[in-house]
């Protein structure tokens, strides 16, 4: 099954599936070999690993370059966090064409304004007019070459302080415009927003959630209310920051590296992850 078909299966089937965050080639590879069926290429994490803010400070071609490394390193599908699509309908549809060329299986766009701000910053972010956003989705769906390429519409109504009725109103418009799934975002510490939405939504179309702040809700609850996909959105970048901070501090304090040897992988693990063995075999054949 090709990657777009795999992603479609993850997002559209009624059983609960997961996408795990990655932000470069090596983290994508780790996500795959751990057993996840798909990858969330997080805008926050990709920006952070470049040392910049999640405010469209990376150009879209810079994001594409990182996606290409992630795609080349893996055989499972990647859903790119495409923010607002890097502009209007025209920028968004060009993004789709470029993503298909590097074997990215789908893209999620959110109904905010370019340049975007991370959903966890501030409380009343201005949203895009839903009809304008719907035409952006339509342009993306009209542009895709592979019929299985996935366009996900992310609703930011709860993030901007609106109620479940507004969330449903927007989700319906985006579904009608051709979105393959709806990502309903919330930053409450409980799953109250998601519960309210799902009651009104009545499983009309597949739903993705990102329970970063309401992580104490048991996963079984999301199965029970009919969520299709959960995104674990930023845990690889956060864990790598913790690891790097601890290691760097220990080496700084000790002026020696023996103190961290038990905390870190041996260099040969890097060779394994980047498949150095294949190059050794190829050298025998071609050198
Ligand atoms: C991301 O991972 O970049 C997301 C999810 O968009 S969040 O940061 O929760 O908005
Ligand atoms: Mg993002």
mmCIF file of C-alpha atoms and ligand atoms in Angstrom:
data_model
loop_
_atom_site.group_PDB
_atom_site.id
_atom_site.type_symbol
_atom_site.label_atom_id
_atom_site.label_comp_id
_atom_site.label_asym_id
_atom_site.label_seq_id
_atom_site.Cartn_x
_atom_site.Cartn_y
_atom_site.Cartn_z
ATOM 1 C CA UNK A 1 0.000 0.000 0.000
ATOM 2 C CA UNK A 2 1.438 3.421 -0.861
ATOM 3 C CA UNK A 3 1.803 6.120 1.784
ATOM 4 C CA UNK A 4 -1.309 8.096 0.870
ATOM 5 C CA UNK A 5 -3.439 4.973 1.045
ATOM 6 C CA UNK A 6 -1.882 4.095 4.418
ATOM 7 C CA UNK A 7 -2.658 7.562 5.803
ATOM 8 C CA UNK A 8 -6.208 7.405 4.484
ATOM 9 C CA UNK A 9 -6.621 4.093 6.331
ATOM 10 C CA UNK A 10 -5.325 5.586 9.586
ATOM 11 C CA UNK A 11 -7.508 8.680 9.409
ATOM 12 C CA UNK A 12 -10.720 7.263 7.991
ATOM 13 C CA UNK A 13 -11.207 3.872 9.639
ATOM 14 C CA UNK A 14 -13.379 3.932 12.726
ATOM 15 C CA UNK A 15 -10.858 2.257 15.050
ATOM 16 C CA UNK A 16 -8.639 4.657 17.005
ATOM 17 C CA UNK A 17 -5.155 5.157 15.526
ATOM 18 C CA UNK A 18 -2.223 7.358 16.465
ATOM 19 C CA UNK A 19 0.213 9.729 14.789
ATOM 20 C CA UNK A 20 3.443 10.425 16.639
ATOM 21 C CA UNK A 21 5.370 13.651 16.273
ATOM 22 C CA UNK A 22 8.698 13.838 14.473
ATOM 23 C CA UNK A 23 10.685 16.828 13.303
ATOM 24 C CA UNK A 24 13.617 15.532 11.244
ATOM 25 C CA UNK A 25 14.866 12.376 9.547
ATOM 26 C CA UNK A 26 16.152 10.609 12.624
ATOM 27 C CA UNK A 27 13.104 11.272 14.810
ATOM 28 C CA UNK A 28 10.860 10.118 11.948
ATOM 29 C CA UNK A 29 12.865 6.911 11.698
ATOM 30 C CA UNK A 30 12.538 6.318 15.456
ATOM 31 C CA UNK A 31 8.769 6.808 15.275
ATOM 32 C CA UNK A 32 8.527 4.206 12.510
ATOM 33 C CA UNK A 33 10.688 1.564 14.129
ATOM 34 C CA UNK A 34 8.850 1.929 17.448
ATOM 35 C CA UNK A 35 5.736 0.699 15.684
ATOM 36 C CA UNK A 36 3.624 3.785 14.976
ATOM 37 C CA UNK A 37 1.650 3.616 11.744
ATOM 38 C CA UNK A 38 2.038 7.288 10.904
ATOM 39 C CA UNK A 39 3.923 10.500 11.644
ATOM 40 C CA UNK A 40 2.826 14.013 12.564
ATOM 41 C CA UNK A 41 5.335 16.488 11.116
ATOM 42 C CA UNK A 42 4.704 19.152 13.723
ATOM 43 C CA UNK A 43 5.117 22.800 12.793
ATOM 44 C CA UNK A 44 6.031 23.660 16.364
ATOM 45 C CA UNK A 45 8.694 20.954 16.532
ATOM 46 C CA UNK A 46 10.156 21.562 13.072
ATOM 47 C CA UNK A 47 10.438 25.274 13.902
ATOM 48 C CA UNK A 48 11.911 24.570 17.344
ATOM 49 C CA UNK A 49 14.612 22.236 16.046
ATOM 50 C CA UNK A 50 15.679 25.116 13.776
ATOM 51 C CA UNK A 51 15.693 27.428 16.789
ATOM 52 C CA UNK A 52 12.879 29.625 15.493
ATOM 53 C CA UNK A 53 9.321 30.406 16.596
ATOM 54 C CA UNK A 54 6.142 28.625 15.514
ATOM 55 C CA UNK A 55 5.065 31.800 13.672
ATOM 56 C CA UNK A 56 5.832 30.932 10.046
ATOM 57 C CA UNK A 57 9.398 32.092 10.501
ATOM 58 C CA UNK A 58 10.492 29.133 8.357
ATOM 59 C CA UNK A 59 9.647 29.577 4.691
ATOM 60 C CA UNK A 60 7.548 26.870 3.113
ATOM 61 C CA UNK A 61 10.506 25.604 1.083
ATOM 62 C CA UNK A 62 12.543 25.238 4.284
ATOM 63 C CA UNK A 63 9.716 23.149 5.760
ATOM 64 C CA UNK A 64 9.595 21.070 2.558
ATOM 65 C CA UNK A 65 13.323 20.355 2.778
ATOM 66 C CA UNK A 66 12.910 18.935 6.283
ATOM 67 C CA UNK A 67 9.842 16.943 5.207
ATOM 68 C CA UNK A 68 11.866 15.404 2.392
ATOM 69 C CA UNK A 69 14.467 14.076 4.846
ATOM 70 C CA UNK A 70 11.658 12.668 6.990
ATOM 71 C CA UNK A 71 9.957 11.052 4.024
ATOM 72 C CA UNK A 72 13.184 9.551 2.657
ATOM 73 C CA UNK A 73 14.000 8.043 6.058
ATOM 74 C CA UNK A 74 10.679 6.233 6.466
ATOM 75 C CA UNK A 75 8.105 3.964 4.854
ATOM 76 C CA UNK A 76 5.111 5.017 6.972
ATOM 77 C CA UNK A 77 2.968 8.001 5.965
ATOM 78 C CA UNK A 78 3.545 11.574 7.127
ATOM 79 C CA UNK A 79 0.828 14.135 7.793
ATOM 80 C CA UNK A 80 2.401 17.578 7.569
ATOM 81 C CA UNK A 81 1.204 20.339 9.848
ATOM 82 C CA UNK A 82 0.813 22.898 7.062
ATOM 83 C CA UNK A 83 -0.235 25.756 9.385
ATOM 84 C CA UNK A 84 -2.487 28.048 7.318
ATOM 85 C CA UNK A 85 -1.135 26.814 3.985
ATOM 86 C CA UNK A 86 1.539 29.541 3.790
ATOM 87 C CA UNK A 87 -0.752 32.154 2.245
ATOM 88 C CA UNK A 88 -4.016 32.101 0.332
ATOM 89 C CA UNK A 89 -5.605 29.303 -1.759
ATOM 90 C CA UNK A 90 -2.877 29.605 -4.374
ATOM 91 C CA UNK A 91 -0.004 29.090 -1.936
ATOM 92 C CA UNK A 92 -1.899 26.203 -0.305
ATOM 93 C CA UNK A 93 -2.569 24.376 -3.576
ATOM 94 C CA UNK A 94 1.064 24.805 -4.650
ATOM 95 C CA UNK A 95 2.052 23.289 -1.298
ATOM 96 C CA UNK A 96 -0.046 20.206 -2.117
ATOM 97 C CA UNK A 97 1.720 19.730 -5.465
ATOM 98 C CA UNK A 98 5.130 20.051 -3.850
ATOM 99 C CA UNK A 99 4.244 17.637 -1.012
ATOM 100 C CA UNK A 100 3.070 14.993 -3.445
ATOM 101 C CA UNK A 101 6.438 15.150 -5.219
ATOM 102 C CA UNK A 102 8.316 14.283 -2.018
ATOM 103 C CA UNK A 103 5.897 11.519 -0.997
ATOM 104 C CA UNK A 104 4.206 13.290 1.911
ATOM 105 C CA UNK A 105 0.809 11.630 2.315
ATOM 106 C CA UNK A 106 -1.283 14.528 3.537
ATOM 107 C CA UNK A 107 -1.412 18.013 4.965
ATOM 108 C CA UNK A 108 -3.414 19.651 7.712
ATOM 109 C CA UNK A 109 -4.316 23.337 7.467
ATOM 110 C CA UNK A 110 -5.878 25.456 10.195
ATOM 111 C CA UNK A 111 -8.472 28.221 9.937
ATOM 112 C CA UNK A 112 -6.249 30.989 11.252
ATOM 113 C CA UNK A 113 -4.467 33.833 9.457
ATOM 114 C CA UNK A 114 -0.950 33.953 8.006
ATOM 115 C CA UNK A 115 1.445 34.390 9.768
ATOM 116 C CA UNK A 116 0.031 31.963 12.339
ATOM 117 C CA UNK A 117 0.625 31.920 16.076
ATOM 118 C CA UNK A 118 0.900 28.686 18.066
ATOM 119 C CA UNK A 119 -2.457 27.713 19.550
ATOM 120 C CA UNK A 120 -1.065 27.687 23.097
ATOM 121 C CA UNK A 121 -0.107 31.380 22.908
ATOM 122 C CA UNK A 122 -2.742 33.963 23.813
ATOM 123 C CA UNK A 123 -6.477 33.322 23.874
ATOM 124 C CA UNK A 124 -8.387 35.238 21.191
ATOM 125 C CA UNK A 125 -6.550 34.537 17.956
ATOM 126 C CA UNK A 126 -8.274 35.905 14.864
ATOM 127 C CA UNK A 127 -9.787 33.196 12.675
ATOM 128 C CA UNK A 128 -10.159 33.008 8.915
ATOM 129 C CA UNK A 129 -13.622 33.554 7.434
ATOM 130 C CA UNK A 130 -14.881 29.941 7.149
ATOM 131 C CA UNK A 131 -16.083 30.465 3.545
ATOM 132 C CA UNK A 132 -12.641 31.709 2.490
ATOM 133 C CA UNK A 133 -11.026 28.765 4.295
ATOM 134 C CA UNK A 134 -13.449 26.369 2.595
ATOM 135 C CA UNK A 135 -12.350 27.604 -0.832
ATOM 136 C CA UNK A 136 -8.729 27.074 0.178
ATOM 137 C CA UNK A 137 -9.557 23.433 1.020
ATOM 138 C CA UNK A 138 -11.428 23.079 -2.248
ATOM 139 C CA UNK A 139 -8.437 24.426 -4.195
ATOM 140 C CA UNK A 140 -6.153 21.935 -2.433
ATOM 141 C CA UNK A 141 -8.464 18.988 -3.152
ATOM 142 C CA UNK A 142 -8.846 20.087 -6.789
ATOM 143 C CA UNK A 143 -5.057 20.216 -7.144
ATOM 144 C CA UNK A 144 -3.992 16.861 -5.681
ATOM 145 C CA UNK A 145 -2.909 14.332 -8.296
ATOM 146 C CA UNK A 146 -3.158 11.207 -6.122
ATOM 147 C CA UNK A 147 -6.823 10.657 -5.158
ATOM 148 C CA UNK A 148 -5.737 9.271 -1.767
ATOM 149 C CA UNK A 149 -3.740 12.349 -0.709
ATOM 150 C CA UNK A 150 -5.309 13.612 2.535
ATOM 151 C CA UNK A 151 -6.319 17.193 3.255
ATOM 152 C CA UNK A 152 -7.241 17.712 6.906
ATOM 153 C CA UNK A 153 -9.137 20.807 8.050
ATOM 154 C CA UNK A 154 -8.203 21.996 11.517
ATOM 155 C CA UNK A 155 -10.833 23.959 13.416
ATOM 156 C CA UNK A 156 -9.450 26.535 15.842
ATOM 157 C CA UNK A 157 -12.824 27.731 17.157
ATOM 158 C CA UNK A 158 -12.265 26.450 20.724
ATOM 159 C CA UNK A 159 -8.716 27.849 20.714
ATOM 160 C CA UNK A 160 -10.173 31.283 19.988
ATOM 161 C CA UNK A 161 -12.846 31.042 22.690
ATOM 162 C CA UNK A 162 -15.872 30.069 20.580
ATOM 163 C CA UNK A 163 -18.410 27.430 21.613
ATOM 164 C CA UNK A 164 -19.208 23.965 20.251
ATOM 165 C CA UNK A 165 -21.926 25.334 17.914
ATOM 166 C CA UNK A 166 -19.338 27.478 16.116
ATOM 167 C CA UNK A 167 -16.915 24.536 16.023
ATOM 168 C CA UNK A 168 -19.594 22.357 14.415
ATOM 169 C CA UNK A 169 -20.644 25.119 11.996
ATOM 170 C CA UNK A 170 -17.059 25.460 10.754
ATOM 171 C CA UNK A 171 -16.424 21.697 10.624
ATOM 172 C CA UNK A 172 -19.546 21.239 8.494
ATOM 173 C CA UNK A 173 -18.458 23.915 6.020
ATOM 174 C CA UNK A 174 -14.995 22.352 5.712
ATOM 175 C CA UNK A 175 -16.429 18.853 5.283
ATOM 176 C CA UNK A 176 -18.675 20.139 2.482
ATOM 177 C CA UNK A 177 -15.642 21.789 0.845
ATOM 178 C CA UNK A 178 -13.985 18.367 0.580
ATOM 179 C CA UNK A 179 -11.795 18.023 3.685
ATOM 180 C CA UNK A 180 -10.976 14.345 4.283
ATOM 181 C CA UNK A 181 -11.025 14.699 8.085
ATOM 182 C CA UNK A 182 -11.568 17.336 10.740
ATOM 183 C CA UNK A 183 -8.921 18.099 13.352
ATOM 184 C CA UNK A 184 -10.719 19.610 16.336
ATOM 185 C CA UNK A 185 -8.222 21.448 18.505
ATOM 186 C CA UNK A 186 -8.687 22.382 22.177
ATOM 187 C CA UNK A 187 -6.357 23.628 24.867
ATOM 188 C CA UNK A 188 -8.541 22.984 27.909
ATOM 189 C CA UNK A 189 -7.098 20.830 30.681
ATOM 190 C CA UNK A 190 -10.124 18.522 30.389
ATOM 191 C CA UNK A 191 -11.764 16.983 27.315
ATOM 192 C CA UNK A 192 -14.914 19.093 27.797
ATOM 193 C CA UNK A 193 -14.629 20.888 24.411
ATOM 194 C CA UNK A 194 -14.095 17.627 22.558
ATOM 195 C CA UNK A 195 -17.001 15.931 24.339
ATOM 196 C CA UNK A 196 -19.313 18.851 23.511
ATOM 197 C CA UNK A 197 -18.232 18.802 19.878
ATOM 198 C CA UNK A 198 -18.590 15.046 19.482
ATOM 199 C CA UNK A 199 -22.123 15.099 20.951
ATOM 200 C CA UNK A 200 -23.246 17.549 18.269
ATOM 201 C CA UNK A 201 -21.116 16.071 15.487
ATOM 202 C CA UNK A 202 -22.620 12.555 15.681
ATOM 203 C CA UNK A 203 -19.704 10.975 13.759
ATOM 204 C CA UNK A 204 -20.551 12.784 10.523
ATOM 205 C CA UNK A 205 -16.933 12.724 9.351
ATOM 206 C CA UNK A 206 -13.600 11.436 10.771
ATOM 207 C CA UNK A 207 -12.186 13.432 13.694
ATOM 208 C CA UNK A 208 -8.585 13.901 14.853
ATOM 209 C CA UNK A 209 -7.657 15.339 18.246
ATOM 210 C CA UNK A 210 -4.450 16.594 19.894
ATOM 211 C CA UNK A 211 -4.752 15.943 23.640
ATOM 212 C CA UNK A 212 -1.591 17.788 24.684
ATOM 213 C CA UNK A 213 -3.321 19.674 27.524
ATOM 214 C CA UNK A 214 -6.092 17.174 28.362
ATOM 215 C CA UNK A 215 -3.717 14.202 28.509
ATOM 216 C CA UNK A 216 -5.178 12.954 31.793
ATOM 217 C CA UNK A 217 -8.311 11.785 29.991
ATOM 218 C CA UNK A 218 -7.989 8.005 29.545
ATOM 219 C CA UNK A 219 -7.475 7.067 25.902
ATOM 220 C CA UNK A 220 -10.382 4.615 26.208
ATOM 221 C CA UNK A 221 -12.705 7.642 26.554
ATOM 222 C CA UNK A 222 -11.672 8.883 23.107
ATOM 223 C CA UNK A 223 -12.406 5.432 21.686
ATOM 224 C CA UNK A 224 -15.821 5.497 23.343
ATOM 225 C CA UNK A 225 -16.818 8.866 21.885
ATOM 226 C CA UNK A 226 -15.749 7.877 18.358
ATOM 227 C CA UNK A 227 -12.459 9.734 17.794
ATOM 228 C CA UNK A 228 -10.623 8.276 14.763
ATOM 229 C CA UNK A 229 -7.068 9.525 15.313
ATOM 230 C CA UNK A 230 -5.005 10.945 18.158
ATOM 231 C CA UNK A 231 -1.898 13.025 17.525
ATOM 232 C CA UNK A 232 0.855 12.954 20.152
ATOM 233 C CA UNK A 233 2.030 16.325 18.915
ATOM 234 C CA UNK A 234 5.323 17.437 20.428
ATOM 235 C CA UNK A 235 6.743 14.784 22.708
ATOM 236 C CA UNK A 236 9.845 13.902 20.711
ATOM 237 C CA UNK A 237 11.080 17.475 20.517
ATOM 238 C CA UNK A 238 10.337 17.980 24.222
ATOM 239 C CA UNK A 239 12.092 14.785 25.265
ATOM 240 C CA UNK A 240 15.122 15.597 23.116
ATOM 241 C CA UNK A 241 15.348 19.060 24.701
ATOM 242 C CA UNK A 242 15.342 17.480 28.178
ATOM 243 C CA UNK A 243 18.022 14.990 27.116
ATOM 244 C CA UNK A 244 20.207 17.659 25.515
ATOM 245 C CA UNK A 245 19.870 20.036 28.459
ATOM 246 C CA UNK A 246 20.860 17.291 30.927
ATOM 247 C CA UNK A 247 23.776 16.018 28.857
ATOM 248 C CA UNK A 248 25.150 19.445 28.031
ATOM 249 C CA UNK A 249 24.980 20.526 31.680
ATOM 250 C CA UNK A 250 26.696 17.371 32.945
ATOM 251 C CA UNK A 251 29.543 17.749 30.440
ATOM 252 C CA UNK A 252 29.846 21.456 31.214
ATOM 253 C CA UNK A 253 30.054 20.800 34.959
ATOM 254 C CA UNK A 254 32.491 17.863 34.701
ATOM 255 C CA UNK A 255 34.694 19.083 31.849
ATOM 256 C CA UNK A 256 34.667 15.431 30.888
ATOM 257 C CA UNK A 257 32.331 13.162 28.929
ATOM 258 C CA UNK A 258 32.555 9.912 30.927
ATOM 259 C CA UNK A 259 29.731 11.104 33.181
ATOM 260 C CA UNK A 260 27.150 10.885 30.369
ATOM 261 C CA UNK A 261 28.234 7.653 28.711
ATOM 262 C CA UNK A 262 25.455 5.608 30.306
ATOM 263 C CA UNK A 263 22.761 8.154 29.359
ATOM 264 C CA UNK A 264 23.403 8.323 25.642
ATOM 265 C CA UNK A 265 23.415 5.940 22.690
ATOM 266 C CA UNK A 266 26.764 4.677 21.376
ATOM 267 C CA UNK A 267 27.924 6.178 18.084
ATOM 268 C CA UNK A 268 27.193 2.861 16.377
ATOM 269 C CA UNK A 269 23.487 3.434 17.047
ATOM 270 C CA UNK A 270 23.685 6.458 14.736
ATOM 271 C CA UNK A 271 25.233 4.218 12.076
ATOM 272 C CA UNK A 272 22.413 1.701 12.517
ATOM 273 C CA UNK A 273 19.665 4.331 12.325
ATOM 274 C CA UNK A 274 21.136 5.816 9.158
ATOM 275 C CA UNK A 275 21.677 2.349 7.624
ATOM 276 C CA UNK A 276 25.406 2.569 7.226
ATOM 277 C CA UNK A 277 25.517 -1.197 6.612
ATOM 278 C CA UNK A 278 23.885 -0.697 3.218
ATOM 279 C CA UNK A 279 26.678 1.637 2.139
ATOM 280 C CA UNK A 280 29.339 -0.887 3.145
ATOM 281 C CA UNK A 281 27.667 -3.514 0.919
ATOM 282 C CA UNK A 282 27.294 -1.029 -1.946
ATOM 283 C CA UNK A 283 30.971 -0.112 -1.693
ATOM 284 C CA UNK A 284 31.910 -3.756 -2.164
ATOM 285 C CA UNK A 285 29.820 -3.840 -5.301
ATOM 286 C CA UNK A 286 30.579 -0.488 -6.870
ATOM 287 C CA UNK A 287 33.940 0.814 -5.660
HETATM 288 C C1 LIG B 1 2.011 21.453 16.182
HETATM 289 O O1 LIG B 1 2.436 20.368 16.636
HETATM 290 O O2 LIG B 1 2.719 22.277 15.626
HETATM 291 C C2 LIG B 1 0.593 21.776 16.338
HETATM 292 C C3 LIG B 1 -0.132 21.265 17.474
HETATM 293 O O3 LIG B 1 0.091 22.516 15.540
HETATM 294 S S1 LIG B 1 -0.174 22.517 18.641
HETATM 295 O O4 LIG B 1 1.196 22.947 18.915
HETATM 296 O O5 LIG B 1 -0.832 21.899 19.749
HETATM 297 O O6 LIG B 1 -0.961 23.621 18.142
HETATM 298 MG MG1 LIG B 2 1.397 23.552 14.444
#
